[in-house]
Coordinates of N, CA and C in Angstrom, one line a residue:
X1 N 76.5 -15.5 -92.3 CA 77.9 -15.1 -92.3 C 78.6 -15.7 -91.1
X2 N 79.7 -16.2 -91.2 CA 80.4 -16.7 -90.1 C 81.3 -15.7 -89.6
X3 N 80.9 -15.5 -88.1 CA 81.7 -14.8 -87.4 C 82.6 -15.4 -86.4
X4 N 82.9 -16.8 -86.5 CA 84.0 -17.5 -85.6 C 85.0 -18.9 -86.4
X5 N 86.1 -18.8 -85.4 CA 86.4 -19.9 -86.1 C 86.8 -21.2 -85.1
X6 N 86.5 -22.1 -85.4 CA 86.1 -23.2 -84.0 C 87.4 -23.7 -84.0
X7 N 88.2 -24.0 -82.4 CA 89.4 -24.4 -82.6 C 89.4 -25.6 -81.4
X8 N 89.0 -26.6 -81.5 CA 88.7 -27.8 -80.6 C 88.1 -27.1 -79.5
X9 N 86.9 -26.9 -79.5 CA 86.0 -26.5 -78.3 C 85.0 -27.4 -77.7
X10 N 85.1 -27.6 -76.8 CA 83.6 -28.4 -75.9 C 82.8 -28.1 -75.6
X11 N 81.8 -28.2 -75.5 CA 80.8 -27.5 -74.0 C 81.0 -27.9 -72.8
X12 N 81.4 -28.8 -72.6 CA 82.1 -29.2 -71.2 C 83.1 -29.5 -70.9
X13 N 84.6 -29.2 -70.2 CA 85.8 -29.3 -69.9 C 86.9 -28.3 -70.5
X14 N 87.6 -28.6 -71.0 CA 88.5 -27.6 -71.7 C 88.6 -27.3 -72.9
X15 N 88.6 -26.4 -73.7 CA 89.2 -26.2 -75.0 C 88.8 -24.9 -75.6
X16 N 89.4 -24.9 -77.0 CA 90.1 -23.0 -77.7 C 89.0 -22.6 -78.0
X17 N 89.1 -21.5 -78.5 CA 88.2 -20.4 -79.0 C 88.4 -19.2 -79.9
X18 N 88.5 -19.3 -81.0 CA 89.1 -18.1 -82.0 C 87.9 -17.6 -82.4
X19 N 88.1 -16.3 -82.2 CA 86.5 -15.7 -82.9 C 86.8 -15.2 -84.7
X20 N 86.4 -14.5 -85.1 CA 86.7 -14.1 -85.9 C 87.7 -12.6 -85.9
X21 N 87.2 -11.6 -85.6 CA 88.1 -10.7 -84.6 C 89.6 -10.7 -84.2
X22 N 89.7 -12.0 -83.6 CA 91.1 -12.5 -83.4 C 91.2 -12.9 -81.6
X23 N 89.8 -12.7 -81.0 CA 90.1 -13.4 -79.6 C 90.3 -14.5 -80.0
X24 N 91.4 -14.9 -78.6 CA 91.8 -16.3 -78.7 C 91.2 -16.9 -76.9
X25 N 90.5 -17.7 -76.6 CA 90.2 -18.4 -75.0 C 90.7 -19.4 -74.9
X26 N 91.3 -19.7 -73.9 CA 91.9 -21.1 -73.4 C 91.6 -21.3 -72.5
X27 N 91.0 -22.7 -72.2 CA 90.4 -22.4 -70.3 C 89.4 -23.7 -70.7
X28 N 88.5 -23.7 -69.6 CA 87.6 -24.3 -69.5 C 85.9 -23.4 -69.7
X29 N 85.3 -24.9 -70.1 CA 84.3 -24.9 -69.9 C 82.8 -25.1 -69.3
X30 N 81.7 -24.5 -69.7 CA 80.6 -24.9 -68.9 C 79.5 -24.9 -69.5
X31 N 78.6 -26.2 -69.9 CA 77.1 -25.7 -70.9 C 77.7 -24.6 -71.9
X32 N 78.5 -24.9 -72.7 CA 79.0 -23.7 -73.9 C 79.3 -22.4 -73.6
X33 N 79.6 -21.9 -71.9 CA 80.0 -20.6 -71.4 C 81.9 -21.2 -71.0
X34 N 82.4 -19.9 -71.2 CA 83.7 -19.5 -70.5 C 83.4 -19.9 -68.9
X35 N 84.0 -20.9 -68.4 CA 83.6 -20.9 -66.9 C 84.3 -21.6 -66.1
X36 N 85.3 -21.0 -65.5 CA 86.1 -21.7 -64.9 C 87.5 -20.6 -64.4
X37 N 88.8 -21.7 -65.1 CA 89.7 -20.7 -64.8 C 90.1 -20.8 -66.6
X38 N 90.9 -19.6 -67.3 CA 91.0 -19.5 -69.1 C 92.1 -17.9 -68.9
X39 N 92.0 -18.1 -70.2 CA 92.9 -16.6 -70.8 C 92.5 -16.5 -72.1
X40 N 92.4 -14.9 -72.2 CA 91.7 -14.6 -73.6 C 93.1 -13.7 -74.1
X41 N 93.2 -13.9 -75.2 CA 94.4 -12.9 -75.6 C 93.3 -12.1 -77.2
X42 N 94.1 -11.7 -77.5 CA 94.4 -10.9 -78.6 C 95.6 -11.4 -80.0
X43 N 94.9 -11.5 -81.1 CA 96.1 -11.8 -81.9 C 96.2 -10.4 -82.9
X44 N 97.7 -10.2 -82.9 CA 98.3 -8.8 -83.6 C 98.6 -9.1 -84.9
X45 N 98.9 -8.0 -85.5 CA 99.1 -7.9 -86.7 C 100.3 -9.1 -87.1
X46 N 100.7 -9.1 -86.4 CA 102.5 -10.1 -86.9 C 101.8 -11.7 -86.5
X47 N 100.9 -11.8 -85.8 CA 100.6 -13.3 -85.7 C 100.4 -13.9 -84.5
X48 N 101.6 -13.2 -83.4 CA 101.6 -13.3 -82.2 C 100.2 -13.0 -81.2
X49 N 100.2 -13.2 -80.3 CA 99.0 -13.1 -79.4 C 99.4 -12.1 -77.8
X50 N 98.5 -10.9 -77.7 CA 98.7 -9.8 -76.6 C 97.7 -10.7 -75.6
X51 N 98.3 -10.9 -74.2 CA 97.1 -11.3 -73.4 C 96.6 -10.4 -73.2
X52 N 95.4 -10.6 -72.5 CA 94.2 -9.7 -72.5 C 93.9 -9.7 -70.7
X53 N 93.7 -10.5 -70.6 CA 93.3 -11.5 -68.9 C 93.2 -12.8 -68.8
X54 N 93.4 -12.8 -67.5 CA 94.0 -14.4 -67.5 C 93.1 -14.8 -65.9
X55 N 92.4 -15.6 -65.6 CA 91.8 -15.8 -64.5 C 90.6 -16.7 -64.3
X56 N 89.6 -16.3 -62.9 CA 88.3 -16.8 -63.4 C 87.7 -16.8 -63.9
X57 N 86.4 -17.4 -64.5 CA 85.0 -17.4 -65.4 C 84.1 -17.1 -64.2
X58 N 82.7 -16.8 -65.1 CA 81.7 -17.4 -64.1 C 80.9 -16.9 -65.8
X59 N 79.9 -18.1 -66.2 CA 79.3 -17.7 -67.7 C 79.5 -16.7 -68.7
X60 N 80.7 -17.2 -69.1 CA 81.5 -16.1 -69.9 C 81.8 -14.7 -69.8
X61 N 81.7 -14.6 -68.0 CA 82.0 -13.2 -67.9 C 83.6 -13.0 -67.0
X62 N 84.3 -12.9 -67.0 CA 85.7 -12.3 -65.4 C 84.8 -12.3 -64.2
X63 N 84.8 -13.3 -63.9 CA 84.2 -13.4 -62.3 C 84.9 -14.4 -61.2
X64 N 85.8 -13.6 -60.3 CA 86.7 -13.8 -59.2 C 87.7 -13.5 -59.3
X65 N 88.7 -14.3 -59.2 CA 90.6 -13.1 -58.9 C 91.0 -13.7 -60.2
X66 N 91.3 -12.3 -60.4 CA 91.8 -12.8 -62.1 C 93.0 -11.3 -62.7
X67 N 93.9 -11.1 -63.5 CA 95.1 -10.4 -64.1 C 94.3 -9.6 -65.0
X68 N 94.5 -8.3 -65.6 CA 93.8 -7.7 -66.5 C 94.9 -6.6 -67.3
X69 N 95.2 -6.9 -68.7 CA 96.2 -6.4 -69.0 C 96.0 -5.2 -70.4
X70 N 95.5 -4.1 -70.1 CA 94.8 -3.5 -70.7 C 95.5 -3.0 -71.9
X71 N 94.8 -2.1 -73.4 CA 95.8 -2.0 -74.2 C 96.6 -0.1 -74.4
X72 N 95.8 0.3 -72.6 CA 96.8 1.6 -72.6 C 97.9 1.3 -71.9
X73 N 98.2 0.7 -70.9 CA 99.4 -0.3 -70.2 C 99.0 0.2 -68.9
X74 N 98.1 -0.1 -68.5 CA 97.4 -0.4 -67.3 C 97.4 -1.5 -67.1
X75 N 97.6 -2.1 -65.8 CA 97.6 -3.2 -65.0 C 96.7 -3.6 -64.4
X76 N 95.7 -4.3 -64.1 CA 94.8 -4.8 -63.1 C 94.6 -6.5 -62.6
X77 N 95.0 -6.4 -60.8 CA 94.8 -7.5 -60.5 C 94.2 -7.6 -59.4
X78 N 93.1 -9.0 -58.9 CA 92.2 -8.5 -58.2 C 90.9 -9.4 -58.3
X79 N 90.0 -9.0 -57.6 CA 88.4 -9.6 -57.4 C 87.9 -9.1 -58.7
X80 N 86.9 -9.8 -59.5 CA 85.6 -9.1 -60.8 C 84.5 -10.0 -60.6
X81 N 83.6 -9.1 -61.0 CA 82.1 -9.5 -60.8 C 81.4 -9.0 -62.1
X82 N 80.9 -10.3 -62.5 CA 80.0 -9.7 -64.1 C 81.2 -8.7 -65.2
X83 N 82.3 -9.0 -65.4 CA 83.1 -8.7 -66.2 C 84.0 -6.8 -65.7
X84 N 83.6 -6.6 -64.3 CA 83.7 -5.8 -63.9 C 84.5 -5.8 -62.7
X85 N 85.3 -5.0 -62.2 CA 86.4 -4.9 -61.1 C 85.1 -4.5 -59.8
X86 N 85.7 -5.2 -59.0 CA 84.6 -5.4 -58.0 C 85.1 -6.4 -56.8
X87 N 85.3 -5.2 -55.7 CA 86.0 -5.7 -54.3 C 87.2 -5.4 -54.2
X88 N 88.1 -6.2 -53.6 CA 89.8 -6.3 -53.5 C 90.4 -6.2 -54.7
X89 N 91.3 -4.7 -54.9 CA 92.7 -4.9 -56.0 C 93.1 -3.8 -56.3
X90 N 94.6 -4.4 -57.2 CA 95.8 -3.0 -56.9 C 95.3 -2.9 -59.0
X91 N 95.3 -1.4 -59.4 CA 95.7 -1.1 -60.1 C 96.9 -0.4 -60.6
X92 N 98.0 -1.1 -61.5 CA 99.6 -0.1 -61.8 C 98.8 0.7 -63.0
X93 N 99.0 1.8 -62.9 CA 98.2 3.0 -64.1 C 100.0 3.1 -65.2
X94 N 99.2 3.3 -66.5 CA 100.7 3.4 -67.4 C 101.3 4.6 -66.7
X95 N 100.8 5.7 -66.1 CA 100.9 6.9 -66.3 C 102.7 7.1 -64.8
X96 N 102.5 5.4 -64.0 CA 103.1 5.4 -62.8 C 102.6 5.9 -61.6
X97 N 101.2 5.9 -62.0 CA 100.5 6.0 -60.4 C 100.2 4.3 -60.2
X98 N 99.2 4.7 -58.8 CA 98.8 3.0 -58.7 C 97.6 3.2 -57.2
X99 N 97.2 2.3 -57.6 CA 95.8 2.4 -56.8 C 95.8 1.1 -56.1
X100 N 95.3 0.9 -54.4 CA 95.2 -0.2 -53.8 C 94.0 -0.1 -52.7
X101 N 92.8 -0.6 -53.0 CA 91.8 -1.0 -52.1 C 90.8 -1.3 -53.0
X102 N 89.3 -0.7 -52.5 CA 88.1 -1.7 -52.5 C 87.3 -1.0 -54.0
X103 N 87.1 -2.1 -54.9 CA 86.0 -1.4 -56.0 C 85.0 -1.4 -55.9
X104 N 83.8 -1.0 -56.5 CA 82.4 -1.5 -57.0 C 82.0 -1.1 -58.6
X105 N 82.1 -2.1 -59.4 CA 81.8 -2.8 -60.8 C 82.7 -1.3 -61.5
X106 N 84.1 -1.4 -61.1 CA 85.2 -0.8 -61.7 C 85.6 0.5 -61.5
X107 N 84.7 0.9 -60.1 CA 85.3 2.6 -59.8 C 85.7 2.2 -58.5
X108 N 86.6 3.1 -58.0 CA 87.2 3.1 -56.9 C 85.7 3.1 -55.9
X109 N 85.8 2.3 -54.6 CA 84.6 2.3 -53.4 C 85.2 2.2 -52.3
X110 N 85.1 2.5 -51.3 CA 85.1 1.8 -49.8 C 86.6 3.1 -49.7
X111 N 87.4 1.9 -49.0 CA 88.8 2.2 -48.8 C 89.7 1.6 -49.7
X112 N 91.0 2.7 -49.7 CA 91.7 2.9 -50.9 C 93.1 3.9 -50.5
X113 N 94.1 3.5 -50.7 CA 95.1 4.4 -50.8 C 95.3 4.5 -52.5
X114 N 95.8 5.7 -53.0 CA 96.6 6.1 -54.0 C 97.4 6.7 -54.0
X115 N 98.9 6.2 -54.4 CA 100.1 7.3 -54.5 C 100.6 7.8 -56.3
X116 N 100.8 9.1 -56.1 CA 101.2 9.5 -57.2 C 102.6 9.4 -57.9
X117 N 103.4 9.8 -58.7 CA 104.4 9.5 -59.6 C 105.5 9.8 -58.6
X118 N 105.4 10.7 -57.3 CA 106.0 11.7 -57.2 C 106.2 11.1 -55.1
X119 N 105.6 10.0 -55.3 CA 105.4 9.4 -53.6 C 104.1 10.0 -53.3
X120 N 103.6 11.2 -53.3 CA 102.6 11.6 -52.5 C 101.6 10.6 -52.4
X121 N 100.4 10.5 -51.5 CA 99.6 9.6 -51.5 C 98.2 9.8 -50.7
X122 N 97.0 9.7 -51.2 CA 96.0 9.6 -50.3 C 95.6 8.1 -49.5
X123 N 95.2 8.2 -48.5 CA 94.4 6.9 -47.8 C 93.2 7.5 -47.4
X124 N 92.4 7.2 -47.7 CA 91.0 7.1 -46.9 C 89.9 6.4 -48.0
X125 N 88.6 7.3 -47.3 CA 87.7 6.9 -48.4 C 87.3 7.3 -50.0
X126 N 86.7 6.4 -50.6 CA 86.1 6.6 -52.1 C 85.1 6.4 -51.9
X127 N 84.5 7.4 -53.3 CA 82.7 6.9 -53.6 C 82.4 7.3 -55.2
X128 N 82.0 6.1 -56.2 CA 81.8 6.9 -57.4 C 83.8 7.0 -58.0
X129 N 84.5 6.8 -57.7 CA 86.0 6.9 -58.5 C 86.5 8.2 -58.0
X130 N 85.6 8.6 -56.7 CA 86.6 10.4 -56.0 C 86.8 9.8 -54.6
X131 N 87.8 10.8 -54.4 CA 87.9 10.7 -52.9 C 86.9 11.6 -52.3
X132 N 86.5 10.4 -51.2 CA 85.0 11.5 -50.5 C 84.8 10.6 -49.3
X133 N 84.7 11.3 -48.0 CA 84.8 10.8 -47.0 C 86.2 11.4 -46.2
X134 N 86.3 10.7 -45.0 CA 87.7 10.7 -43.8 C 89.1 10.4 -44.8
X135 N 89.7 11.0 -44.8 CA 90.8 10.3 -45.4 C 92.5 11.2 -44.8
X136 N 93.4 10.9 -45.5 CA 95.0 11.7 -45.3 C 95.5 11.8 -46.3
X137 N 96.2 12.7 -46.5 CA 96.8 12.8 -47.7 C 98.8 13.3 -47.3
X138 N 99.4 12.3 -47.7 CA 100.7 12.7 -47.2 C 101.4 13.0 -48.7
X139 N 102.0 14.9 -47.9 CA 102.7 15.8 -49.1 C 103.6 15.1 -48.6
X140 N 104.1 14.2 -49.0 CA 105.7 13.4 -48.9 C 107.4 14.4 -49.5
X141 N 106.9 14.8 -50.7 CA 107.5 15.8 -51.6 C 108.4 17.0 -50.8
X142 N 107.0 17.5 -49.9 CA 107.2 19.1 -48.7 C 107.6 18.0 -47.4
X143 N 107.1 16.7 -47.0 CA 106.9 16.8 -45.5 C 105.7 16.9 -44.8
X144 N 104.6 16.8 -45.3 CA 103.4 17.2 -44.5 C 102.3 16.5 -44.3
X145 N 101.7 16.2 -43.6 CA 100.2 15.6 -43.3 C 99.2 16.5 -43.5
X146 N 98.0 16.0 -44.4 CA 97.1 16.4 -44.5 C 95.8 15.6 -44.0
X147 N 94.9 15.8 -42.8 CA 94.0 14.6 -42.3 C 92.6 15.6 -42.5
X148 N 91.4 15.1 -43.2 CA 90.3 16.0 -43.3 C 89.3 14.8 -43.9
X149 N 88.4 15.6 -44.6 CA 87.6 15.5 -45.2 C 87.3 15.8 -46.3
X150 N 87.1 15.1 -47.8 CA 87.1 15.1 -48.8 C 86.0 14.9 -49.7
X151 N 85.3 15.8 -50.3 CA 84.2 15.7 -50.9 C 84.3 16.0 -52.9
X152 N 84.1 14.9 -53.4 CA 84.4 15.0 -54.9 C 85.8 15.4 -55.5
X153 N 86.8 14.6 -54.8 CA 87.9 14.9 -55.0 C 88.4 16.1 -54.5
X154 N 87.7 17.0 -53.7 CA 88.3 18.2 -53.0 C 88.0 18.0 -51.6
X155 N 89.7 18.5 -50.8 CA 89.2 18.8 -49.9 C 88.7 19.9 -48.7
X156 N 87.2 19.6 -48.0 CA 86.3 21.0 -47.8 C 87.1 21.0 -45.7
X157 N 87.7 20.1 -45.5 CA 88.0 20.3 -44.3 C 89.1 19.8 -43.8
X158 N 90.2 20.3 -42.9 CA 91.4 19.6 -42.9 C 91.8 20.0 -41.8
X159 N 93.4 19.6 -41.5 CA 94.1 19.7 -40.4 C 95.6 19.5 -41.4
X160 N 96.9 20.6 -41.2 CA 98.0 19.8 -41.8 C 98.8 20.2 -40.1
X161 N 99.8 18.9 -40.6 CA 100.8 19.1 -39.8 C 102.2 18.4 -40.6
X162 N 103.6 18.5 -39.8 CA 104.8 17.9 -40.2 C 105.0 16.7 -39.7
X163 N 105.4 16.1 -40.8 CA 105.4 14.6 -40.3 C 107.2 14.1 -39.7
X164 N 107.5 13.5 -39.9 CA 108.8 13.5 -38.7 C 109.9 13.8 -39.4
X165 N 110.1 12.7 -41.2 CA 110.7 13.1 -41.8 C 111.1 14.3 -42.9
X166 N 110.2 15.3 -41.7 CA 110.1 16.4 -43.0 C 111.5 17.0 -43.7
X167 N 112.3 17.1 -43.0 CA 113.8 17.8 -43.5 C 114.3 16.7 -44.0
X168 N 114.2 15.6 -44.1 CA 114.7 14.6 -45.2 C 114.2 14.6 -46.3
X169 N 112.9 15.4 -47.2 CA 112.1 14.8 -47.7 C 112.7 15.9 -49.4
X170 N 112.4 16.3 -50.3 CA 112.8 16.6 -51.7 C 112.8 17.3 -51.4
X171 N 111.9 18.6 -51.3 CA 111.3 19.7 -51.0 C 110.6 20.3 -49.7
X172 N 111.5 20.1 -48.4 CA 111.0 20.2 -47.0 C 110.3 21.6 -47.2
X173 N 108.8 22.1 -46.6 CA 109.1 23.5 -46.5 C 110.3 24.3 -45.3
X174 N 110.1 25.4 -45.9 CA 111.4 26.4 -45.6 C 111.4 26.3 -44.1
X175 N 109.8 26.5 -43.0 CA 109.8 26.5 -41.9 C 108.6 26.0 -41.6
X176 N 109.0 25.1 -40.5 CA 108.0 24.1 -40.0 C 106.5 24.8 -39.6
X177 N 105.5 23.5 -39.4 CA 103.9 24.5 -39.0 C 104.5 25.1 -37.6
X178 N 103.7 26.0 -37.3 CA 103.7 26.6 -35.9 C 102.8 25.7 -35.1
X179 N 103.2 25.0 -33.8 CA 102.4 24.5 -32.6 C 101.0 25.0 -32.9
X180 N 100.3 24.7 -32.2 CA 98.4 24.3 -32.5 C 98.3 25.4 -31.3
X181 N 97.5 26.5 -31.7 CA 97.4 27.1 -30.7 C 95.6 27.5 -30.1
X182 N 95.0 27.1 -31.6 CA 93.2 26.6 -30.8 C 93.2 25.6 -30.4
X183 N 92.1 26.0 -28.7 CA 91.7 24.8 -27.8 C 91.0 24.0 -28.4
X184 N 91.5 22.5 -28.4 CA 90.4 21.6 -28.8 C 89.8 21.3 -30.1
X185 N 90.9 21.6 -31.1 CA 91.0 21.9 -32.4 C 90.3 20.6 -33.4
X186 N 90.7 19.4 -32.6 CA 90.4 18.1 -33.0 C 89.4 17.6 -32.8
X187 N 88.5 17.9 -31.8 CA 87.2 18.1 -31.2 C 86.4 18.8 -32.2
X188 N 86.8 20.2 -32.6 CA 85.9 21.0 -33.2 C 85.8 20.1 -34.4
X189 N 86.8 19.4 -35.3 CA 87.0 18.9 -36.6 C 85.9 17.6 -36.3
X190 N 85.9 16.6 -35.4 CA 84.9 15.8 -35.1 C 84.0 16.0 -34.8
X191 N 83.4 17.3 -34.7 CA 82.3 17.6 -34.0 C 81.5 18.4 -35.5
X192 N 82.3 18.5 -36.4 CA 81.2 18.7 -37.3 C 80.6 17.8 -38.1
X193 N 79.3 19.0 -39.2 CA 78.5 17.7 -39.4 C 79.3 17.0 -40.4
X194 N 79.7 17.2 -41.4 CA 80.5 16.5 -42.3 C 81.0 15.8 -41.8
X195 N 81.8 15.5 -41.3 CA 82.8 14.6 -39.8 C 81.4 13.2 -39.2
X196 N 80.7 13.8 -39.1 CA 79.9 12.9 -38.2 C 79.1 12.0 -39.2
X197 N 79.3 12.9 -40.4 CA 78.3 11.7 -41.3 C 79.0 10.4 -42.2
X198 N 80.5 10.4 -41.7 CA 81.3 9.5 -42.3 C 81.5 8.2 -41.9
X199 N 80.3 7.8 -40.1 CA 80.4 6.2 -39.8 C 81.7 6.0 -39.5
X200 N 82.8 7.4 -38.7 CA 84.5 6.7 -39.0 C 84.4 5.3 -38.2
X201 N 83.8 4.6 -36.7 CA 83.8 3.9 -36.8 C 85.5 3.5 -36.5
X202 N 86.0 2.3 -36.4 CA 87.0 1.7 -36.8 C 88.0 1.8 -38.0
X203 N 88.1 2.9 -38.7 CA 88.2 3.3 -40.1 C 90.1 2.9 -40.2
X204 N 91.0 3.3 -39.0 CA 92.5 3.5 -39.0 C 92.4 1.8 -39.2
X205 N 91.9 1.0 -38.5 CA 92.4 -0.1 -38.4 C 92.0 -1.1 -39.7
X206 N 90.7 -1.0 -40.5 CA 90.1 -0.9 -41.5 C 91.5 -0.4 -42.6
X207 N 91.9 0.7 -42.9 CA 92.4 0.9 -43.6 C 93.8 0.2 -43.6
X208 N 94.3 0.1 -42.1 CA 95.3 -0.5 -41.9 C 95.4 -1.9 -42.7
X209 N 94.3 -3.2 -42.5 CA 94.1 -3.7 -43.3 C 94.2 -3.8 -44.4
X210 N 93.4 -2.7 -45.1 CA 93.5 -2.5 -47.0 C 95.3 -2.6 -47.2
X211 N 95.6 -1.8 -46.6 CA 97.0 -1.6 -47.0 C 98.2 -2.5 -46.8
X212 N 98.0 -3.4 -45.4 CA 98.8 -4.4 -45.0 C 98.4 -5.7 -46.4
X213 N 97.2 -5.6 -46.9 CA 97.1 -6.5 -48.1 C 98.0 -6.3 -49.6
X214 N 98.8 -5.3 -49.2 CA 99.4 -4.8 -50.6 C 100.3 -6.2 -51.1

């Protein structure tokens, strides 16, 4: 049974690729693999073609900086490895959130800011597609800083305070935090164990990074 239809293809240098299905590849070649730089689209009902991704190869798989244009209206641009999101990149979510830092083979890793629909936003770390690790979370909405510790998308340790623009902000709260009145408050929060097993390390300027690459 034939399941493709050959549309000037090489094994070496450039040329198409219609499968049966209705991918369409443009790009180059390598030994009969996708390998180089190409775009794969999709052909729709009317005739026309949906891109799909547009970028590098490496043996027929998304391997290096490459566009990824999904069919829930997700956005992805960025580093892939083995057909998989992997290292540096920003994802736009249909939903109007958006995600910017480090993957591993398509879940959020390392460092990472996310802001929600609404401004709010976390910075710190990921593990597994949760926030877990050092990180901040700014209630933009109220006004407030949230700096702690995050384990499986919750967080088990914190500190809030007002950030400067708080009475500018949608929903200021009504009255500001009260001044810090335990000794050494900051100390105690680094001095635990959770705290200490996070390698912070250089992490502000690290992050500073992730984010200056927006």
């Amino acid at each position: 049974m034939c399941t493709v239809h050959l549309v000037r293809v090489v094994s070496d240098g450039k040329g198409l690729f219609l499968t049966y299905t209705g991918k369409l590849y443009e790009g180059d070649w390598f030994k009969g693999f996708r390998h180089g730089y190409g775009t794969l689209s999709n052909k729709l009902l009317n005739g026309t073609y949906n891109l799909e991704y547009r970028g590098e190869w490496v043996r027929g798989k998304p391997e290096g900086a490459g566009w990824r244009y999904y069919e829930n209206g997700n956005v992805y641009f960025g580093f892939w490895r083995r057909g998989q999101r992997h290292g540096y990149g920003k994802m736009w979510y249909a939903d109007g959130t958006f995600y910017v830092g480090y993957w591993n083979m398509s879940k959020k890793e390392g460092l990472g800011m996310f802001v929600q629909v609404n401004g709010n936003r976390y910075e710190g770390n990921w593990h597994q597609d949760m926030k877990n690790g050092i990180g901040r979370f700014y209630h933009l909405h109220t006004g407030q800083l949230q700096e702690g510790c995050w384990q499986d998308n919750i967080c088990v340790m914190s500190k809030m305070s007002d950030i400067e623009i708080r009475q500018f902000c949608y929903f200021p709260s009504e009255y500001p935090i009260p001044p810090e009145t335990l000794r050494e408050s900051k100390k105690i929060l680094e001095d635990s164990e959770f705290w200490l097993k996070q390698q912070i390390g250089n992490i502000d300027n690290k992050l500073k990074f992730c984010i200056d690459k927006m």
